[in-house]
Structure formats: C-alpha cells, structure tokens
C-alpha positions as CSV (number, residue, x, y, z in Angstrom):
1,X,0.0,0.0,0.0
2,X,1.3,3.5,-0.8
3,X,2.1,5.9,2.0
4,X,-1.0,8.0,1.0
5,X,-4.2,6.3,0.0
6,X,-7.8,7.3,-0.5
7,X,-9.7,8.8,2.4
8,X,-12.3,6.1,2.6
9,X,-12.7,5.0,6.2
10,X,-10.2,7.5,7.4
11,X,-12.7,9.1,9.8
12,X,-13.0,5.9,11.8
13,X,-9.3,5.3,11.8
14,X,-9.5,2.5,9.2
15,X,-7.3,2.3,6.1
16,X,-3.7,3.2,6.1
17,X,-3.6,4.7,9.6
18,X,-4.8,1.5,11.1
19,X,-2.5,-0.6,8.9
20,X,0.5,1.6,9.9
21,X,-0.5,1.5,13.6
22,X,-0.5,-2.3,13.5
23,X,2.7,-2.5,11.7
24,X,4.4,-0.1,14.1
25,X,3.1,-2.1,17.1
26,X,5.0,-5.1,15.8
27,X,8.4,-3.4,16.0
28,X,8.1,-0.4,18.3
29,X,7.0,-0.5,22.0
30,X,3.4,0.5,22.0
31,X,3.8,1.4,18.3
32,X,5.1,4.9,19.1
33,X,8.4,6.6,19.9
34,X,6.8,9.0,22.4
35,X,3.9,7.9,24.6
36,X,1.3,10.6,23.9
37,X,1.2,9.6,20.3
38,X,-0.4,6.3,21.2
39,X,-3.9,7.9,21.8
40,X,-3.9,6.2,25.2
41,X,-5.8,9.1,26.8
42,X,-8.5,9.4,24.1
43,X,-8.7,5.9,22.5
44,X,-9.0,5.1,18.8
45,X,-6.4,4.8,16.1
46,X,-3.4,7.2,16.1
47,X,-3.0,9.2,12.9
48,X,0.2,8.8,10.9
49,X,1.0,12.2,9.2
50,X,2.8,12.1,5.9
51,X,3.0,15.9,5.1
52,X,2.2,19.3,6.5
53,X,1.9,22.8,4.9
54,X,1.1,26.0,6.7
55,X,-1.7,25.4,9.3
56,X,-2.6,21.9,8.0
57,X,-1.3,18.3,8.1
58,X,-2.2,15.3,6.0
59,X,-2.5,11.8,7.3
60,X,-1.7,8.5,5.7
61,X,-5.2,8.2,4.3
62,X,-4.9,11.5,2.5
63,X,-7.1,13.4,4.9
64,X,-6.2,17.0,5.7
65,X,-6.6,18.5,9.2
66,X,-6.2,22.0,10.6
67,X,-3.3,21.4,13.1
68,X,-3.3,22.7,16.7
69,X,-0.3,20.5,17.8
70,X,2.3,22.2,15.7
71,X,4.9,19.5,16.3
72,X,4.4,20.3,20.0
73,X,5.6,23.9,19.5
74,X,8.3,24.2,16.8
75,X,6.0,25.0,13.9
76,X,5.9,28.7,14.8
77,X,5.8,29.8,11.2
78,X,3.6,26.9,10.1
79,X,4.6,23.6,8.6
80,X,7.2,23.4,5.9
81,X,7.7,27.1,5.8
82,X,9.6,27.8,2.6
83,X,12.5,29.8,4.2
84,X,13.1,27.0,6.8
85,X,12.9,24.2,4.2
86,X,15.3,26.1,2.0
87,X,17.8,26.7,4.8
88,X,17.8,23.0,5.7
89,X,18.2,21.9,2.1
90,X,21.1,24.3,1.6
91,X,22.7,23.0,4.8
92,X,22.2,19.4,3.8
93,X,23.8,20.0,0.4
94,X,26.9,21.1,2.3
95,X,27.0,18.1,4.5
96,X,24.9,16.5,7.2
97,X,27.5,16.8,10.0
98,X,31.2,17.1,10.6
99,X,31.9,16.3,14.2
100,X,33.3,19.8,14.3
101,X,32.0,23.3,14.8
102,X,30.0,25.2,12.1
103,X,29.3,28.9,11.9
104,X,25.6,28.4,12.4
105,X,26.2,27.4,16.0
106,X,27.5,30.8,17.1
107,X,25.0,32.6,14.8
108,X,22.1,30.8,16.6
109,X,23.6,31.6,20.0
110,X,23.9,35.2,19.0
111,X,20.2,35.2,18.0
112,X,19.2,33.8,21.3
113,X,21.2,36.3,23.2
114,X,19.8,39.2,21.2
115,X,16.3,38.1,22.2
116,X,17.2,37.3,25.8
117,X,19.9,39.7,27.1
118,X,19.8,37.9,30.5
119,X,21.6,35.1,28.6
120,X,25.3,35.7,28.3
121,X,26.5,32.4,27.0
122,X,24.7,29.5,25.2
123,X,25.4,25.8,24.9
124,X,23.6,23.9,22.2
125,X,22.4,20.4,22.8
126,X,20.0,18.0,21.0
127,X,16.9,17.7,23.2
128,X,15.1,19.5,26.0
129,X,15.9,16.7,28.3
130,X,19.6,17.2,27.7
131,X,19.2,21.0,28.3
132,X,17.5,20.6,31.7
133,X,19.8,17.8,32.8
134,X,22.8,19.9,32.0
135,X,21.5,23.0,33.6
136,X,21.0,21.0,36.8
137,X,24.5,19.6,36.6
138,X,25.8,23.1,36.2
139,X,23.8,24.3,39.3
140,X,25.1,21.4,41.4
141,X,28.7,22.0,40.2
142,X,28.5,25.7,40.8
143,X,27.0,25.5,44.3
144,X,28.4,22.2,45.5
145,X,24.9,21.3,46.8
146,X,22.9,18.1,46.1
147,X,19.2,19.0,46.1
148,X,16.9,20.3,43.4
149,X,13.4,21.7,43.9
150,X,10.8,21.1,41.2
151,X,7.0,21.6,41.1
152,X,4.3,19.0,40.9
153,X,3.0,18.8,37.3
154,X,6.0,20.6,35.8
155,X,7.8,18.5,33.2
156,X,11.5,19.0,32.4
157,X,12.3,16.0,30.3
158,X,12.8,12.4,31.2
159,X,16.1,12.3,33.0
160,X,16.0,10.2,36.2
161,X,16.2,13.0,38.7
162,X,13.4,15.0,37.1
163,X,10.9,12.1,37.0
164,X,10.4,12.4,40.7
165,X,6.8,12.3,42.0
166,X,5.5,14.3,44.9
167,X,6.0,12.7,48.3
168,X,3.6,13.2,51.2
169,X,3.8,16.6,52.9
170,X,5.9,19.7,52.3
171,X,9.7,19.6,51.7
172,X,9.8,15.8,51.7
173,X,12.0,13.9,49.3
174,X,10.6,12.9,46.0
175,X,9.5,9.4,45.1
176,X,10.4,7.6,41.9
177,X,8.0,8.8,39.1
178,X,8.8,6.0,36.8
179,X,10.0,2.4,36.9
180,X,13.8,2.4,36.5
181,X,14.2,5.6,38.6
182,X,15.9,4.6,41.9
183,X,14.7,5.9,45.2
184,X,18.1,7.3,45.8
185,X,18.0,9.4,42.7
186,X,14.5,10.6,43.3
187,X,15.4,11.6,46.8
188,X,17.7,14.3,45.5
189,X,14.6,16.2,44.2
190,X,12.1,18.0,46.4
191,X,8.6,18.1,44.7
192,X,6.5,21.0,45.9
193,X,3.1,22.4,45.0
194,X,3.2,25.1,42.3
195,X,2.3,28.7,43.1
196,X,3.0,28.2,46.8
197,X,5.7,30.4,48.2
198,X,5.1,29.1,51.8
199,X,6.1,25.6,50.6
200,X,9.3,27.0,49.2
201,X,10.1,28.8,52.4
202,X,9.5,25.6,54.3
203,X,11.8,23.7,52.0
204,X,14.7,26.1,52.4
205,X,14.2,26.1,56.2
206,X,14.1,22.3,56.3
207,X,17.1,21.7,54.1
208,X,19.5,24.6,54.9
209,X,22.6,24.8,52.7
210,X,21.5,21.8,50.7
211,X,19.4,23.2,47.8
212,X,21.4,23.9,44.6
213,X,18.5,25.2,42.5
214,X,14.8,25.6,41.8
215,X,13.8,24.4,38.3
216,X,10.4,25.7,37.1
217,X,8.6,26.0,33.8
218,X,8.4,29.7,33.0
219,X,4.7,29.0,32.6
220,X,3.6,25.5,33.3
221,X,2.6,24.0,29.9
222,X,2.7,20.2,30.4
223,X,-0.4,19.9,32.5
224,X,-2.3,22.2,30.2
225,X,-1.4,25.9,30.6
226,X,-1.0,27.1,34.2
227,X,0.8,30.5,34.4
228,X,2.5,31.5,37.6
229,X,0.3,33.5,40.0
230,X,1.1,37.2,40.1
231,X,4.2,37.7,42.3
232,X,5.1,34.0,42.4
233,X,8.1,34.2,40.0
234,X,9.5,37.3,41.8
235,X,9.1,35.6,45.2
236,X,10.6,32.4,43.9
237,X,13.7,34.2,42.6
238,X,14.1,36.3,45.8
239,X,13.8,33.2,48.0
240,X,16.3,31.2,46.0
241,X,18.9,34.0,45.9
242,X,18.4,34.7,49.6
243,X,19.5,31.2,50.3
244,X,22.3,31.2,47.7
245,X,20.5,28.8,45.4
246,X,20.0,29.2,41.7
247,X,16.9,29.5,39.5
248,X,16.6,27.5,36.3
249,X,13.7,28.7,34.1
250,X,12.6,26.1,31.6
251,X,11.4,27.7,28.4
252,X,11.5,24.6,26.3
253,X,7.8,25.0,25.3
254,X,7.3,28.7,26.0
255,X,10.6,30.0,24.7
256,X,10.3,32.3,21.6
257,X,6.6,31.3,21.4
258,X,4.7,32.8,24.3
259,X,6.3,36.0,23.1
260,X,9.5,37.0,21.1
261,X,11.4,36.5,24.4
262,X,9.3,33.6,25.7
263,X,7.1,33.8,28.8
264,X,10.0,35.4,30.7
265,X,9.8,38.2,28.2
266,X,6.2,38.8,29.6
267,X,7.2,38.4,33.2
268,X,10.2,40.6,32.8
269,X,8.0,43.7,32.4
270,X,6.9,43.5,36.0
271,X,10.2,42.5,37.6
272,X,12.4,44.9,39.6
273,X,15.6,45.8,37.7
274,X,18.3,43.1,38.0
275,X,16.0,40.4,39.4
276,X,16.1,37.4,37.0
277,X,16.7,33.7,36.7
278,X,20.3,32.4,36.6
279,X,19.9,29.7,33.9
280,X,17.4,29.2,31.0
281,X,16.6,26.1,28.9
282,X,15.2,26.3,25.4
283,X,13.9,23.8,22.9
284,X,11.1,23.3,20.3
285,X,11.1,26.7,18.4
286,X,14.8,27.2,18.8
287,X,15.4,24.1,16.6
288,X,12.7,25.0,14.0
289,X,11.4,21.4,14.1
290,X,14.8,19.6,14.1
291,X,16.5,18.0,17.2
292,X,18.1,21.0,18.9
293,X,17.8,22.6,22.3
294,X,19.9,24.9,24.4
295,X,20.8,26.2,27.8
296,X,22.1,29.6,28.6
297,X,22.6,32.0,31.4
298,X,25.1,34.0,33.4
299,X,28.6,33.9,32.1
300,X,30.2,32.7,35.4
301,X,27.8,29.8,35.5
302,X,28.0,28.8,31.9
303,X,31.8,28.9,32.2
304,X,31.5,25.9,34.6
305,X,31.0,23.8,31.5
306,X,33.9,21.9,29.8
307,X,36.2,22.8,28.2
308,X,36.4,25.9,30.5
309,X,35.2,24.4,33.7
310,X,34.8,21.1,35.6
311,X,31.1,20.3,34.5
312,X,31.1,17.9,31.6
313,X,28.7,17.9,28.8
314,X,29.2,16.8,25.2
315,X,27.3,15.4,22.2
316,X,28.1,14.3,18.7
317,X,25.0,15.9,17.3
318,X,25.1,19.1,19.4
319,X,24.9,22.0,17.1
320,X,24.2,19.8,14.1
321,X,24.3,22.0,10.9
322,X,20.8,21.1,9.7
323,X,19.3,21.8,13.1
324,X,21.0,25.2,13.6
325,X,20.0,26.2,10.0
326,X,16.3,25.4,10.8
327,X,16.5,27.2,14.1
328,X,18.1,30.3,12.6
329,X,15.7,30.5,9.8
330,X,12.7,30.2,12.2
331,X,13.9,32.9,14.6
332,X,15.0,35.3,11.8
333,X,11.6,35.1,10.2
334,X,9.7,35.4,13.5
335,X,9.3,39.2,13.4
336,X,6.8,41.5,15.0
337,X,4.2,40.6,12.4
338,X,4.5,36.9,13.2
339,X,4.0,37.5,16.9
340,X,1.0,39.8,16.2
341,X,-0.5,37.0,14.0
342,X,0.1,34.4,16.7
343,X,-1.5,36.6,19.3
344,X,-4.5,37.3,17.1
345,X,-5.0,33.7,16.3
346,X,-4.8,32.6,19.9
347,X,-7.2,35.3,21.0
348,X,-9.7,34.4,18.3
349,X,-9.5,30.7,19.0
350,X,-10.0,31.3,22.7
351,X,-13.2,33.4,22.0
352,X,-14.6,30.7,19.6
353,X,-13.9,27.9,22.2
354,X,-15.6,29.9,25.0
355,X,-18.6,30.8,22.9
356,X,-19.2,27.2,21.6
357,X,-18.8,25.5,24.9
358,X,-20.9,28.1,26.8
359,X,-23.7,27.7,24.2
360,X,-23.7,24.0,24.8
361,X,-23.8,24.4,28.6
362,X,-20.3,22.8,29.1
363,X,-18.4,24.0,32.1
364,X,-14.9,24.9,31.0
365,X,-12.0,27.2,31.3
366,X,-9.6,28.4,28.5
367,X,-6.1,28.8,29.9
368,X,-3.5,31.2,28.4
369,X,0.2,32.0,28.6
370,X,1.0,34.5,25.9
371,X,0.2,32.8,22.6
372,X,-0.2,29.4,24.1
373,X,-3.5,28.0,25.3
374,X,-5.3,25.0,26.6
375,X,-8.8,23.9,27.6
376,X,-10.0,22.6,30.9
377,X,-13.3,20.8,31.2
378,X,-14.9,21.4,34.6
379,X,-16.2,24.1,36.9
380,X,-13.3,26.5,37.5
381,X,-14.7,29.7,39.0
382,X,-11.2,30.8,39.8
383,X,-8.0,30.1,37.9
384,X,-6.4,26.7,38.9
385,X,-3.0,27.1,40.6
386,X,-1.7,23.6,41.2
387,X,-1.4,20.2,39.5
388,X,-4.1,18.8,41.8
389,X,-6.5,21.5,40.5
390,X,-5.9,20.3,36.9
391,X,-6.3,16.7,37.8
392,X,-9.9,17.4,38.7
393,X,-11.0,18.1,35.2
394,X,-13.4,15.9,33.3
395,X,-11.3,13.9,30.9
396,X,-14.3,12.0,29.5
397,X,-15.6,15.3,28.0
398,X,-12.2,16.0,26.5
399,X,-12.2,12.6,24.9
400,X,-15.6,13.2,23.3
401,X,-14.6,16.7,22.2
402,X,-11.3,15.5,20.8
403,X,-12.9,12.8,18.6
404,X,-15.6,15.1,17.3
405,X,-13.0,17.7,16.3
406,X,-10.8,15.0,14.7
407,X,-13.8,13.7,12.7
408,X,-14.4,17.3,11.5
409,X,-10.8,17.7,10.4
410,X,-9.2,19.5,13.3
411,X,-6.1,17.9,14.9
412,X,-5.9,18.6,18.7
413,X,-3.4,17.2,21.2
414,X,-4.6,13.7,22.1
415,X,-4.5,14.4,25.9
416,X,-6.4,16.8,28.2
417,X,-3.1,17.7,29.8
418,X,-1.3,19.2,26.7
419,X,-1.0,22.6,25.3
420,X,-2.5,23.9,22.0
421,X,-0.3,25.7,19.5
422,X,-1.3,28.1,16.8
423,X,1.1,29.3,14.1
424,X,1.6,32.3,11.9
425,X,-0.3,30.4,9.2
426,X,-3.5,30.3,11.3
427,X,-5.2,33.1,9.5
428,X,-8.9,34.1,9.8
429,X,-9.9,31.5,7.2
430,X,-8.2,28.7,9.3
431,X,-9.7,29.9,12.5
432,X,-13.1,29.9,10.7
433,X,-12.6,26.2,9.8
434,X,-12.0,25.4,13.5
435,X,-15.0,27.5,14.5
436,X,-17.2,25.5,12.1
437,X,-16.2,22.3,13.9
438,X,-16.7,23.6,17.5
439,X,-20.5,23.5,18.0
440,X,-20.8,19.7,17.2
441,X,-17.7,19.0,19.4
442,X,-19.2,21.1,22.2
443,X,-22.5,19.1,22.0
444,X,-20.4,15.9,22.1
445,X,-18.7,17.0,25.2
446,X,-22.0,18.0,26.8
447,X,-23.4,14.5,26.2
448,X,-20.3,12.7,27.6
C-alpha cells in the first residue's frame, strides 16, 4: 500500500492509519516513539501524518486536518515554511555533520542572546531533556549542593532526577516517578506544590545549605497551561537567591513562542531591575522542528561547562548544521508581524472555544500563557493554581470533544493535559474552519 491512500474509512481510523499502527506495534514498543502519540488518553487509532503545509497536516489516508499541535511547538511559522525548508536543504547539500563546529552554532547563539539579554553564553544540545539535565548539573557543580526543587505537574524531560513524583507533605524527598528511577536518585529532588511560596520557604528552612537550584517551567505547559500566579516568580527568585540557590527557568515550550522572548519576556516587564533567573533552557522553536535545544545564562555559571570548567557535557550531534539552520531561519523570520498573528489567532480561538462551549452548557476554562492556550473541562470559577486542581478536570468530556474535532478535520493534542499551539499560518480562514467544527464538538462534550 502506498504511503498515502484514499480517504475512505479515514474518519473511523480504518485504512492506512490502522495498517501503519498495526505494523508499528510489531516493531516499536506500543507502536510509538513518544507515549502521547499512542492515543492512550483518548482511544482510537493514532494518525500517521505524511505531510504538512502551513496550518494543516495530511494523514496516511490522504485526509487534511487543521493542526493545533504544531509538532508540540516548533512550527511557529507553520509547517514546511519555505524559508526554513530552503535553509535546511542548503545546509544538507553542504554536509549532514562534521563532528566539528560550524558557523551556524555561534549565529544561533547570538540570535538567542539578542532576544534574551539575560543570557550571556549559550550551549547547544539536541533535546530539551539534555538541556535541563545539563542545567541541573551546572547548578550542582557551581553550588556544591545536592538537592533540586521542582514543582508537581511541571515536566522537564525524562532524565531520572526529574521524573520524581511528589511525596507526602511539604519539603519531603521525591519518590520515583517511573520504573527504573531509583529511590536514591528521586530523593535528590524535592517536589513542591506550584504557586506556593510558603512551601518554598519551608523547603529552604528544612534543608538549609543543601538546595542547589529551583527548576520551574516559565509558565507550566505540560499539564495544560498554568501560568504562575502574580508575584510567584518574583518571590521564587528572591527566596532562592536569599539562600544562595539558583533559579533555572525552563522555556523549552514557551521560549520564543509565548512572546518573542518567551514567557520570561512577559514576566520581565513586572520585575524589579536586576531580578532574573540564573539559567534558562530552550527547545522546540529554537530548533525549528529539528532536534536541537539549548541552555544559557550567566557567564560565570556557563563557564563551569567543559572545556572551560569542571562540569562535563558533550554530544556528537550538538549544534548539528541542519538543526541550527532550521532554528536560525525560524527565529530570523519570527518578526513582530509573526507574533502579532500568533496573538490574534490565539485570541480568536479562545473566544470561539468559549462561545461554543458556553452555548452547549459545558463547564470549562480556557487557559492562556501568551500565545499558548489549553482547555480545561470542569467548573473552575477561579484560575487553577496547582497540579491537583488540573487533575480534577473531566477527561471524558475532553475525549468526546477530541474525537468530534478529529472527525471534523481538526487535529488537537490527544490528551487533556497538553498545550494547543497556533502558528503564523493560522489566519482568519483557518480559525473559521476550526469554528465550524466547534458546535458539534461542544455538544459531544455536553453529552459525555
């Protein structure tokens, strides 16, 4: 069977999608190389996408969907943007990799620093997991301390120490969040409730001189969107620095997407002069859709990294020429007009969602962090602040809503705990296509 077939039966997941899913299951654990793709939260047959253009993707059965996944963030300009494709093709023609430095590496670092003046030096890696893992290693190396604080519901990649689950009570040691994570490794992470400065104060009081850093998503975007409460980020930084600990701000999802300078670019406006995180991590947009991530921050901290300092990090594919070409092309084309379009698209989509679900009598809340958004099904008279708040949503309604939208040709994240991404290609016509699908999906959610 060819990679793209007729659309007959595509709506029900039959045809090439089902065939490919069965074939993948025979050679790949669960048939997927990243768990959320398995449709475990929503059921049904996962879609295999064979192409994308602008705001749309096409599956193996030849069916086109308006896309609100956006490769989980990198497709800022839209899929297969001509400038990005051209940059990658030109780089590929020169060679796929050399095991040596290429000019694009420092050019991309310069672009990041231009947008984020808080970042003085940048180290390129291949994945967000590598970036956060390395940032934590730098923090421990610089402070000589063992413990890390993270917040429940925040995701920083799948390195062992960051897959710690919350223990019982405040300032207790983390518990393994995955099989294969040892209790000893998890115990080096304190997992605290988000948006709770009192819990942070208690942790520092309970573990004096032991906490190397706090790692936090700039705005939580892996349990749906949960921005920090007003004053929380400022209080977090002040507390950490008062105890000689560092702050690592994870902008893997929000970086260069929530705004031109990420969610920190939004928070920066309300911060006192000089108050800022110490290290940042980036991914998704910064690689333009290819495997690339980065960490950056204060010069003295970044100079802890080899070859200048004692903290080791290395990678054969770090700064790969194709990846830096894609990232550079994406950032250089992400001008003010692009961010205005992203903002307008997110605003319009939020209104359409709210109107359709309200008309159907479905309790819900649309969550925002800059141009990112997500949808909570449930009665939320006030904004949720913690992971426990989000866990209370009605996932059955999300499941019904998701499948109705998919049948109507709109590709949403296949989990109630994921972020929705618009792109610069989501113009009024595209938003109109989404709006046409919403009333039926809202009725499906109401009936669930």
